[in-house]
Coordinates of C-alpha atoms and ligand atoms in Angstrom, one line a residue:
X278 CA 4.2 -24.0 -58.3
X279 CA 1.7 -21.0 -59.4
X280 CA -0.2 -19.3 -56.6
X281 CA -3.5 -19.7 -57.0
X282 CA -5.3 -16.0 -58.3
X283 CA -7.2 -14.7 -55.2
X284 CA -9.6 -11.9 -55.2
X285 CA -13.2 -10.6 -55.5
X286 CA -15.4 -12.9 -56.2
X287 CA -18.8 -11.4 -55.5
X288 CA -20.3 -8.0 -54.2
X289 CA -23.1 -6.4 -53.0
X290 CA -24.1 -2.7 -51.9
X291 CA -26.8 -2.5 -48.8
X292 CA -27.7 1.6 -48.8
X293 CA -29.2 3.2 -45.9
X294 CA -33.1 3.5 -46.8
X295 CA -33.3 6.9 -46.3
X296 CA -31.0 10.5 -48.3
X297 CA -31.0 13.7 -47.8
X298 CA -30.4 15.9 -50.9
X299 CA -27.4 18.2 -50.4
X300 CA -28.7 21.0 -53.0
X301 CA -32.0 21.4 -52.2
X302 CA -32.7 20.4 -48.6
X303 CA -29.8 20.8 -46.2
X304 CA -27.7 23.8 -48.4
X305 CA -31.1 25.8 -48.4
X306 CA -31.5 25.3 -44.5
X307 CA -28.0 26.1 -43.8
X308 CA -28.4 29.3 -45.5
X309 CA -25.3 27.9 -48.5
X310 CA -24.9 27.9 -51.7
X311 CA -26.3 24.6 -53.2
X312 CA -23.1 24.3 -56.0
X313 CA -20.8 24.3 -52.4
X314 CA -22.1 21.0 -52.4
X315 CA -23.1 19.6 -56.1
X316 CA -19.8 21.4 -57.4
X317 CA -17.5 21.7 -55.1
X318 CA -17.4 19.0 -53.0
X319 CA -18.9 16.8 -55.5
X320 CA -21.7 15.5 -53.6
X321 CA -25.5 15.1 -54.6
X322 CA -27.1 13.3 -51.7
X323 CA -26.1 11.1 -48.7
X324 CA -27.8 7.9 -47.3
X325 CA -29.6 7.4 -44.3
X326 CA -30.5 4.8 -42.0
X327 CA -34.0 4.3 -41.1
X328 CA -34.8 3.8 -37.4
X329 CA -34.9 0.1 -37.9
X330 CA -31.2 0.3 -39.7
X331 CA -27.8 0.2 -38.0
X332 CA -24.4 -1.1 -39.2
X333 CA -25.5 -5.0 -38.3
X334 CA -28.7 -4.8 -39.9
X335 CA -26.8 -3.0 -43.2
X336 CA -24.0 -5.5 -43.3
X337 CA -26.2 -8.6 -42.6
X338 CA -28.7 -7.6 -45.5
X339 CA -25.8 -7.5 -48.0
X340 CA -24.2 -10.3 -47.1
X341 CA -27.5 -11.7 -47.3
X342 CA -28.2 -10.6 -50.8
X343 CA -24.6 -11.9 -51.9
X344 CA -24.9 -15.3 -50.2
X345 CA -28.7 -15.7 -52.3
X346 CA -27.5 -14.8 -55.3
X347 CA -23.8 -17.0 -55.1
X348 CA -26.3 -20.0 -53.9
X349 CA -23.8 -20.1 -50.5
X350 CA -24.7 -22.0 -46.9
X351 CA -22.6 -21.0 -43.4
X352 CA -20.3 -23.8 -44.5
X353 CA -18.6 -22.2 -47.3
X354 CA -17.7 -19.5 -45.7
X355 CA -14.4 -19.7 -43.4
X356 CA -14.1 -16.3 -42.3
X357 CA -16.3 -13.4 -41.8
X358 CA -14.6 -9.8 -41.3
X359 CA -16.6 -6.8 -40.4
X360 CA -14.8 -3.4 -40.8
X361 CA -16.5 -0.4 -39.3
X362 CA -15.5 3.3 -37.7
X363 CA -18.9 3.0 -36.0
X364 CA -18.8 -0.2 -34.0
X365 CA -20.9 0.3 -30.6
X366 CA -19.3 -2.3 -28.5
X367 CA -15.5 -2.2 -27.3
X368 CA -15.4 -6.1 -27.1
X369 CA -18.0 -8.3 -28.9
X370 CA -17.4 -7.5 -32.8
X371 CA -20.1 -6.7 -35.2
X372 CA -19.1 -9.7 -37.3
X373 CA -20.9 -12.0 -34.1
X374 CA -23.6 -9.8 -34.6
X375 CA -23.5 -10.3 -38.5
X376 CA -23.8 -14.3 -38.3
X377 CA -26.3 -14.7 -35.7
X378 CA -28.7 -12.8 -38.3
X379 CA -27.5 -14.8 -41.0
X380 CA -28.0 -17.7 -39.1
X381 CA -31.3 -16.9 -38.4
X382 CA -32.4 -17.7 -42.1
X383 CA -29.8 -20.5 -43.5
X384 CA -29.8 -24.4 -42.2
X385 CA -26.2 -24.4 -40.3
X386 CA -23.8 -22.0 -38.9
X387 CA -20.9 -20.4 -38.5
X388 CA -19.4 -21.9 -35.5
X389 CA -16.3 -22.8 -37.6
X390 CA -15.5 -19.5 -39.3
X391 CA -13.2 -16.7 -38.0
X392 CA -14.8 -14.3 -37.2
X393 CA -13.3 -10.4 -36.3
X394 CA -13.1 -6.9 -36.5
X395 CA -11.0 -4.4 -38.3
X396 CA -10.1 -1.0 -37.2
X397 CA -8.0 1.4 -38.8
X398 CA -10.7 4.2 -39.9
X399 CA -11.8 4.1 -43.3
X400 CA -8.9 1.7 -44.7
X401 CA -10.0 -1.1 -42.7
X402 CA -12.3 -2.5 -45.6
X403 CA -9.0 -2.8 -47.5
X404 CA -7.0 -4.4 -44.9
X405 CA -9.9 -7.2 -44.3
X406 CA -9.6 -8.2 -47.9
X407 CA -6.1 -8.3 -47.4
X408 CA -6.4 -10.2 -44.6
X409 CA -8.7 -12.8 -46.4
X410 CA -6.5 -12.9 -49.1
X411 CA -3.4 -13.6 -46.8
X412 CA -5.7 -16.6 -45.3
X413 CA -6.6 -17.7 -48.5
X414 CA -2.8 -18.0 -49.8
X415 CA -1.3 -19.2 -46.5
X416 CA -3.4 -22.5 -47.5
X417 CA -5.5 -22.0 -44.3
X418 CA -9.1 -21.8 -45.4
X419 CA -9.8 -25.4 -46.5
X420 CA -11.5 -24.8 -49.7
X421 CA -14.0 -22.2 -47.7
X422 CA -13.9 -18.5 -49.0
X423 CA -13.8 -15.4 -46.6
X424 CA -17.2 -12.7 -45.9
X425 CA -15.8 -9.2 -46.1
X426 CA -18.4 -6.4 -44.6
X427 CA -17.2 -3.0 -44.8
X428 CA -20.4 -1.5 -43.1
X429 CA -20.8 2.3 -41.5
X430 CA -23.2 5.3 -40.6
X431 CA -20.6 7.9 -41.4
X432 CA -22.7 10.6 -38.9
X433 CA -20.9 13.8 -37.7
X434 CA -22.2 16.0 -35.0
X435 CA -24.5 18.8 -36.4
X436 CA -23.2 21.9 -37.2
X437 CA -20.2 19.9 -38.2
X438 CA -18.6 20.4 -41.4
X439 CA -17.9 17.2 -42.1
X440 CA -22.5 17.3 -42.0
X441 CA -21.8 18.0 -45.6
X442 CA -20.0 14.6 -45.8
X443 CA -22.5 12.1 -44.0
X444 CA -23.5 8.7 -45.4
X445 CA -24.7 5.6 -44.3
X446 CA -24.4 1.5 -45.9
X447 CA -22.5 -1.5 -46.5
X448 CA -20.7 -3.4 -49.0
X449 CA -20.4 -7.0 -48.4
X450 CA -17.3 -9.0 -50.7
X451 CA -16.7 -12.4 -51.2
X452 CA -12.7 -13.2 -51.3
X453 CA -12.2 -16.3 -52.8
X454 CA -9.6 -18.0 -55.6
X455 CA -10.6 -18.1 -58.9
X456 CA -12.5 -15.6 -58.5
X457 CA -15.6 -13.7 -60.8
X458 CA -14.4 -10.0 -60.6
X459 CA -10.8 -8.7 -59.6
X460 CA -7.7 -10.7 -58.7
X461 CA -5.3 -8.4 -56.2
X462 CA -1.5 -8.2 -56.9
X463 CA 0.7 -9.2 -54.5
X464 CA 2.3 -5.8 -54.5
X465 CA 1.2 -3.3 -52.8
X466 CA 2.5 0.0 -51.5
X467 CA 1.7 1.6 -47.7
X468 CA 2.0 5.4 -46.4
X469 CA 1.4 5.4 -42.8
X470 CA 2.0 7.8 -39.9
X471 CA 0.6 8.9 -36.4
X472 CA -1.1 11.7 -37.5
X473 CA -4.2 13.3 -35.7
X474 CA -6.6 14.7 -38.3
X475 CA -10.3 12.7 -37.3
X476 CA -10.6 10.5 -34.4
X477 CA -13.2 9.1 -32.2
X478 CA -11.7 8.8 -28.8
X479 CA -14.8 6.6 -26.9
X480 CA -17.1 9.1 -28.7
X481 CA -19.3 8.3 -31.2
X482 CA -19.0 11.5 -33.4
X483 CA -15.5 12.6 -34.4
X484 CA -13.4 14.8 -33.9
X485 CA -12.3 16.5 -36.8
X486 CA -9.4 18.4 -38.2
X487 CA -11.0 18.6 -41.9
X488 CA -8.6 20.7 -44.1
X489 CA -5.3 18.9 -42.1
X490 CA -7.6 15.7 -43.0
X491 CA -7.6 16.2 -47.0
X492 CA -3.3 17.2 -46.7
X493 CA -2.8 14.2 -45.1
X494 CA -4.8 11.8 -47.2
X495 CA -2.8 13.3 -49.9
X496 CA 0.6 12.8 -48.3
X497 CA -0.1 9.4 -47.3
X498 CA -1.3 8.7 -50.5
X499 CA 1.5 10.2 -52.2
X500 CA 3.6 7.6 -49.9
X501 CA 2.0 4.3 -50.7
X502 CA 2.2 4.9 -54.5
X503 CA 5.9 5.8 -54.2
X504 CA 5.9 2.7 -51.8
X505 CA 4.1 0.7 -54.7
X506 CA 6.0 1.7 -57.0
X507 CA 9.0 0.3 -55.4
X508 CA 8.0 -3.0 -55.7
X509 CA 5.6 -2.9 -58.9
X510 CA 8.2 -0.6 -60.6
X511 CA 7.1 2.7 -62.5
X512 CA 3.1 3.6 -62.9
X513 CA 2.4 4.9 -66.1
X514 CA -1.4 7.0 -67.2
X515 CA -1.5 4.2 -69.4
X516 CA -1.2 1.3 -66.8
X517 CA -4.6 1.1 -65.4
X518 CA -8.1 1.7 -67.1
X519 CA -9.8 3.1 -63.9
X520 CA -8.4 4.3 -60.0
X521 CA -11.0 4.0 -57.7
X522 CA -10.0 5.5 -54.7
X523 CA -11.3 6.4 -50.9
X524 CA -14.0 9.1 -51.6
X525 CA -15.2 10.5 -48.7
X526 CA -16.6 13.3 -50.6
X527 CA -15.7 13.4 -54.8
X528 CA -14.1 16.7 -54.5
X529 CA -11.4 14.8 -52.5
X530 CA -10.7 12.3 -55.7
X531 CA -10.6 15.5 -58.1
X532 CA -7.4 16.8 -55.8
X533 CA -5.5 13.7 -55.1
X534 CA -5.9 12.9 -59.0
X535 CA -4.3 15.4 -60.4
X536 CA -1.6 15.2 -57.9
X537 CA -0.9 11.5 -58.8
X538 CA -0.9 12.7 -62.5
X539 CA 1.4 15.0 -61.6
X540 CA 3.9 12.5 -59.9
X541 CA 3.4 10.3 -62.8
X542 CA 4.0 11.3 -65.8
X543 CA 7.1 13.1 -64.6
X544 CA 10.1 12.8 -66.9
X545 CA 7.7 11.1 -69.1
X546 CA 7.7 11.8 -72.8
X547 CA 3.4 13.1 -71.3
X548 CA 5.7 16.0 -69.5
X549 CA 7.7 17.0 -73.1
X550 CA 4.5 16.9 -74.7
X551 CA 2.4 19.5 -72.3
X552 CA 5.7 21.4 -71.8
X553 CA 5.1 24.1 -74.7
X554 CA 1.4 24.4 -73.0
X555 CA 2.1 24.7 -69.4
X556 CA 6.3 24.7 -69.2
X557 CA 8.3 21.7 -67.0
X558 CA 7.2 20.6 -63.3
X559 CA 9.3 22.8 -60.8
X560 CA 12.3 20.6 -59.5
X561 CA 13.3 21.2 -56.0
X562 CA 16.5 21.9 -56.6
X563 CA 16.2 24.6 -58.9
X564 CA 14.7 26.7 -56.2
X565 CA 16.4 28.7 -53.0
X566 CA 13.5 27.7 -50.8
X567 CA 11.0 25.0 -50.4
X568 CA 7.9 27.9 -50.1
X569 CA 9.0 29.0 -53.0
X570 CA 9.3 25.7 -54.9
X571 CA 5.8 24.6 -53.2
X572 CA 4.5 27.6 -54.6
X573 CA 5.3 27.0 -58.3
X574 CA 4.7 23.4 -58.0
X575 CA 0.9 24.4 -57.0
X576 CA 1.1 26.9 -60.3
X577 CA 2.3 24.0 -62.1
X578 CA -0.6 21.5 -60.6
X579 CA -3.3 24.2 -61.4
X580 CA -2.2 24.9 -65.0
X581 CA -2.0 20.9 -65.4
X582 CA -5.8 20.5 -64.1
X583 CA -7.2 22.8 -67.2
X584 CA -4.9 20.6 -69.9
X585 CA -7.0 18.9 -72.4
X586 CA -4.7 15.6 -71.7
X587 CA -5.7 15.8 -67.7
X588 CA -8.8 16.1 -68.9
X589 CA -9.6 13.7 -70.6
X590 CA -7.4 11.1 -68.5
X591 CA -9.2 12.2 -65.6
X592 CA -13.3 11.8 -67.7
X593 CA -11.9 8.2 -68.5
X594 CA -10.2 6.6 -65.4
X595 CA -11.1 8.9 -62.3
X596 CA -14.9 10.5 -62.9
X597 CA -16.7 6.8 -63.5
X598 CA -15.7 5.7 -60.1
X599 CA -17.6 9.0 -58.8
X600 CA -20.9 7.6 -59.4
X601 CA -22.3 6.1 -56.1
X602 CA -20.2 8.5 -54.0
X603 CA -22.2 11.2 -55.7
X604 CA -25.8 9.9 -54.5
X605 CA -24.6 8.2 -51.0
X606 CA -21.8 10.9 -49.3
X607 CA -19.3 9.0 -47.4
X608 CA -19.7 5.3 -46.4
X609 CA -16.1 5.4 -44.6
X610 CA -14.8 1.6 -44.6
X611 CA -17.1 0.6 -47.6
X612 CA -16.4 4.3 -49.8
X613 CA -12.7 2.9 -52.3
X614 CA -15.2 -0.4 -52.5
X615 CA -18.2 1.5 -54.2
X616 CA -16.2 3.7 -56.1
X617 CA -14.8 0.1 -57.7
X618 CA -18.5 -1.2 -58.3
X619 CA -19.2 2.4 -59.7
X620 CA -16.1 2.1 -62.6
X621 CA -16.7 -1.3 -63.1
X622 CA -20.5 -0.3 -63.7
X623 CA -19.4 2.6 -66.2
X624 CA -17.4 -0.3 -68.2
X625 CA -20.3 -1.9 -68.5
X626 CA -23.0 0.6 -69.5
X627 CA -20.2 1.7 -72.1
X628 CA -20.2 -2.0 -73.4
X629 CA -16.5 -1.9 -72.7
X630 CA -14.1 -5.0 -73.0
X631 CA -12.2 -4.7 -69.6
X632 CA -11.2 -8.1 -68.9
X633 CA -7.9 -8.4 -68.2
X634 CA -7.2 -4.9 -67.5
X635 CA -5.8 -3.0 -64.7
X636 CA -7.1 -1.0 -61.7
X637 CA -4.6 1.0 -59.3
X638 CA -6.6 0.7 -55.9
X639 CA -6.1 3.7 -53.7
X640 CA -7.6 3.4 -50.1
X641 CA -6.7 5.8 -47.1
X642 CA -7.8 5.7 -43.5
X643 CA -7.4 9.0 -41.6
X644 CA -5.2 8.9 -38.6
X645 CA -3.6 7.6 -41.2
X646 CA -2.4 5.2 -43.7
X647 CA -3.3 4.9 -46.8
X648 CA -2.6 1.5 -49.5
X649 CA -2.2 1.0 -53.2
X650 CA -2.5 -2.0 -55.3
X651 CA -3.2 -2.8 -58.7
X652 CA -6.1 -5.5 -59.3
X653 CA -6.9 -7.1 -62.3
X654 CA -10.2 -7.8 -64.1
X655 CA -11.4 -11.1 -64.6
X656 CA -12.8 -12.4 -67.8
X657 CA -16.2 -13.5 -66.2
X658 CA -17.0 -9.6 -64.9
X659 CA -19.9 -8.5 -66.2
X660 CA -22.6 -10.7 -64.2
X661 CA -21.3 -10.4 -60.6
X662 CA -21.0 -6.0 -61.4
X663 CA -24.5 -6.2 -63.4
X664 CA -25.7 -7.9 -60.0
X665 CA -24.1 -5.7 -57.6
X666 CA -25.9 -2.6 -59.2
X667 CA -27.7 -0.4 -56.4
X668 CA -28.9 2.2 -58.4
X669 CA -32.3 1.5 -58.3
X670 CA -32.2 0.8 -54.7
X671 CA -30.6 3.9 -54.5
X672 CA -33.6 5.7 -56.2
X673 CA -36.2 4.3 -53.7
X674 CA -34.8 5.6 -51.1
X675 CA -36.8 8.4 -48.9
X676 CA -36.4 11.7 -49.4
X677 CA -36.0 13.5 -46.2
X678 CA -37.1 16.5 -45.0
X679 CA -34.8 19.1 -43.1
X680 CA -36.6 18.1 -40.0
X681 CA -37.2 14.5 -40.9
X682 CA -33.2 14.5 -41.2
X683 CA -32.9 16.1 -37.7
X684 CA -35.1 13.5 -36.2
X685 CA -33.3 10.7 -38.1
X686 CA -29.9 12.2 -36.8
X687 CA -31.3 12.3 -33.7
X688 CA -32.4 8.4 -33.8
X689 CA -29.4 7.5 -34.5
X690 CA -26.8 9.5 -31.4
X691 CA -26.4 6.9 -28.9
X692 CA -26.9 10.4 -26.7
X693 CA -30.6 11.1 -27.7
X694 CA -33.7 9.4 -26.5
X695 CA -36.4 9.5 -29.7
X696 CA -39.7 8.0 -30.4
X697 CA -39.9 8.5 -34.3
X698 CA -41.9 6.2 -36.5
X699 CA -40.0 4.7 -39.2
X700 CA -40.0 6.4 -43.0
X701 CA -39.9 3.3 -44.5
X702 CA -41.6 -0.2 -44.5
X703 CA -39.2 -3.3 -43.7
X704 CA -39.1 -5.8 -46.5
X705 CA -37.3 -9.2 -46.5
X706 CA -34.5 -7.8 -44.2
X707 CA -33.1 -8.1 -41.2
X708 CA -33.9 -4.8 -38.7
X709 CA -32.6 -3.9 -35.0
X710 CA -35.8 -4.8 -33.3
X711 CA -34.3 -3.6 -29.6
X712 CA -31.9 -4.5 -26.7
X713 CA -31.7 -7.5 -24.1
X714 CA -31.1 -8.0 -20.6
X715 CA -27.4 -7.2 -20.9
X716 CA -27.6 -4.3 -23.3
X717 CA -27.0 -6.4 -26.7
X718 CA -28.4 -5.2 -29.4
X719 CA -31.4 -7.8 -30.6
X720 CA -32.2 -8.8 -34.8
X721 CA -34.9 -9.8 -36.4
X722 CA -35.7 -11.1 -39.8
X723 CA -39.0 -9.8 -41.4
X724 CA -40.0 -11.1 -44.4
Ligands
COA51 N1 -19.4 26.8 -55.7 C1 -18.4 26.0 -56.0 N2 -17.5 25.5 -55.1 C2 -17.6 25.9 -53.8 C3 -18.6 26.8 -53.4 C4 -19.6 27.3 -54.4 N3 -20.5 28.1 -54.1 N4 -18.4 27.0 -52.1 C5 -17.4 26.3 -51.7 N5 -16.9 25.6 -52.8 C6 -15.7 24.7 -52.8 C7 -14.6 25.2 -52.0 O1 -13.7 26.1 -52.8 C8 -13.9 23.9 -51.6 O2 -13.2 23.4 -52.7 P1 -11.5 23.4 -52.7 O3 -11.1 22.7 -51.5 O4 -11.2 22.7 -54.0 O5 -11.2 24.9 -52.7 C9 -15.1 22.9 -51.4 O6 -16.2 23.5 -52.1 C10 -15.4 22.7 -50.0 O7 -15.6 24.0 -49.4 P2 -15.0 24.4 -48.0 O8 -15.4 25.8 -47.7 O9 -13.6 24.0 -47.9 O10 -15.9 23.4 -47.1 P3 -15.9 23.2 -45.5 O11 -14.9 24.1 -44.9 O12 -17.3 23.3 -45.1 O13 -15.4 21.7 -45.3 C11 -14.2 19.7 -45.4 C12 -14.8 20.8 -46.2 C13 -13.7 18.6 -46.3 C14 -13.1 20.2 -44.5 C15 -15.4 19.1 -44.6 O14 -16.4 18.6 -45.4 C16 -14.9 18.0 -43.6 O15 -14.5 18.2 -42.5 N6 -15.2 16.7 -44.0 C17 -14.9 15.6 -43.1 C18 -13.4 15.1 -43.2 C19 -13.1 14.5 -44.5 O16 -13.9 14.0 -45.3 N7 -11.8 14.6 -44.9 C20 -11.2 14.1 -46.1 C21 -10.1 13.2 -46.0 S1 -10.6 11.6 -45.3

């Protein structure tokens, strides 16, 4: 018997109503160079929420949108999974939170669907979908498919400098069989270990060691592809037509790319061909010491980053799934999931035939594990990618001042009492429209 093909069948991408632009409003207040942001780490602007915004309201609105547009009631969906880093309650989960707005505006409900939460910093997103798809296969959802929510306001203390990094939105999937976008493979590769790089111990800022951050996203990376590999067998460059991967900031992608290159393509016939350019990639055993080794392998990595071949590898299957990540900073659990809309998008702009293609899936969670799979592209991919396009949402958004971002920032720390008038109008949404007698946060729908 053939398993059934399970995967993404729909998306859509809630942004936070409000950015702030890196270049010209917070590097110019911070007294920085504007191309610390645009160039180096990659970034043009980050998303806010507006007072009225939160991860519930965010989440619910894209599920929303998705459940419109597939024509779906509460009883086709049998599962609903919210993953978040910025979840404001220990024990009720945001999914709870997530239905009772839905239900607020569909006939029925979700009293039959599973409903949790997912924790494991930004990688959560991932494991939901692999969760759903594990439902899906084990035979348990009963023709129903499974809500996915990756939703967060990626906020760091000020003065931070993770600041930089900040974003705010959700991305709502649809995992079903048959389905419109991506099937997953079954393989897939994990690099996890107890590491203590950004954490959030009963605080809602984190903590952050960010340079020991980026070195271990790159060693647990480096893990779950060698992991993959083991049971998908060799990548090659020429495998996979785009690798979206976790972006909490682009210039993160730019390193880890050129290190997977590296691992790639060696003893590749790619390696003899760059060898007259840029010599052979240092082999451990060739050298007396590992600092010595390490430090020619970095030569080696440098000298392959300025090769025509990187380059144009990377402009073709890393630099489209930049795109969103650029305008929005980091959206933590939802970030690997826009950086797959953004590639896809890129396909399609370019009129390009990707169906049945191949994307290697990289997503990483700090503390930390990160996961690689390979999906596939469905024939029918074009409509659900054309519909999941939030570029134009994402140019509507409000522009904030320096101050207007401190007062937003503000809004938003559970720490801080504010009165601030909203910079935006609510529109056919759902917003947080206060608290009730035992501290729950309260929904409404305005039309
Ligand atoms: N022009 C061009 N590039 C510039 C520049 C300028 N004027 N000024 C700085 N840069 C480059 C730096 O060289 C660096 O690039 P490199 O790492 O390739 O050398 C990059 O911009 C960032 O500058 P840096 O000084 O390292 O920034 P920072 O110390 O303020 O913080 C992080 C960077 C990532 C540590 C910080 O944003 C952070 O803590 N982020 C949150 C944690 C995170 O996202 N971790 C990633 C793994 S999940």
């Amino acid at each position: 018997m053939t398993e059934p093909a399970v995967g993404l069948d729909a998306i859509e991408i809630w942004t936070g109503k409000c950015k702030l632009d890196l270049a010209n409003t917070f590097a110019p207040a911070r007294d920085e160079d504007p191309e610390k942001y645009t160039k180096g780490l990659g970034l043009r602007a980050s998303s806010f929420p507006d007072t009225y915004e939160d991860i519930v309201t965010m989440g619910a609105n894209a599920a929303k949108r998705l459940m419109d547009r597939e024509g779906l009631t509460p009883a086709d969906i049998g599962r609903i999974d919210v993953a978040t880093e910025s979840a404001f309650d220990n024990s009720k989960p945001v999914s709870t939170y997530v239905a009772g707005c839905l239900e607020q505006v569909y006939e029925g409900d979700f009293r039959h669907a599973n409903k949790g939460e997912r924790k494991f910093a930004c990688v959560s997103g991932t494991q939901s979908i692999d969760d759903a798809y594990n439902w899906i296969r084990a035979g348990r959802n009963r023709g129903r498919a499974a809500l996915v929510i990756a939703t967060d306001t990626a906020l760091y203390a000020r003065g931070d400098p993770g600041e930089a990094t900040q974003g705010a939105g959700a991305v709502a999937m649809l995992v079903d069989v048959d389905p419109s976008i991506v099937t997953l493979s079954t393989e897939q590769g994990i690099g996890s270990m107890d590491e203590t790089d950004f954490l959030k111990p009963n605080q809602q800022f984190p903590s952050v060691d960010g340079k020991r951050s980026v070195q271990v996203y790159l060693s647990r990376m480096r893990e779950a592809l060698e992991d993959y590999e083991s049971v998908a067998g060799r990548v090659g460059v020429e495998d996979f037509v785009f690798a979206p991967f976790h972006t909490p900031f682009p210039g993160m992608v730019r390193k880890a790319a050129v290190l997977a290159y590296r691992h790639v393509t060696r003893g590749t016939e790619i390696e003899d061909a760059l060898e007259p350019e840029i010599g052979r990639q240092p082999r451990e055993d060739d050298f007396d010491g590992r600092e010595s080794f390490e430090t020619n392998m970095r030569d080696y990595v440098d000298a392959l980053s300025g090769t025509e071949r990187y380059r144009t590898w990377y402009g073709e299957t890393v630099e489209p799934t930049l795109g969103i990540a650029r305008e929005v900073g980091n959206w933590y659990t939802g970030s690997v999931h826009i950086a797959r809309v953004s590639a896809l998008l890129a396909a399609l702009e370019n009129d390009r035939n990707i169906g049945g293609e191949t994307l290697l899936v990289g997503s990483y969670g700090s503390g930390a594990q990160a996961e690689i799979h390979a999906e596939t592209v469905r024939e029918g991919w074009r409509e659900g990618v054309a519909a999941a396009d939030p570029f134009d949402r994402l140019a509507e958004r409000h522009s904030l001042s320096f101050a207007e971002y401190e007062h937003i920032h503000d809004a938003h720390n559970h720490e801080v009492e504010t009165e601030i008038e909203a910079f935006t109008e609510p529109n056919g949404e759902f917003i947080h429209a206060g608290w009730g007698r035992m501290n729950e946060r309260k929904y409404e729908y305005v039309e």
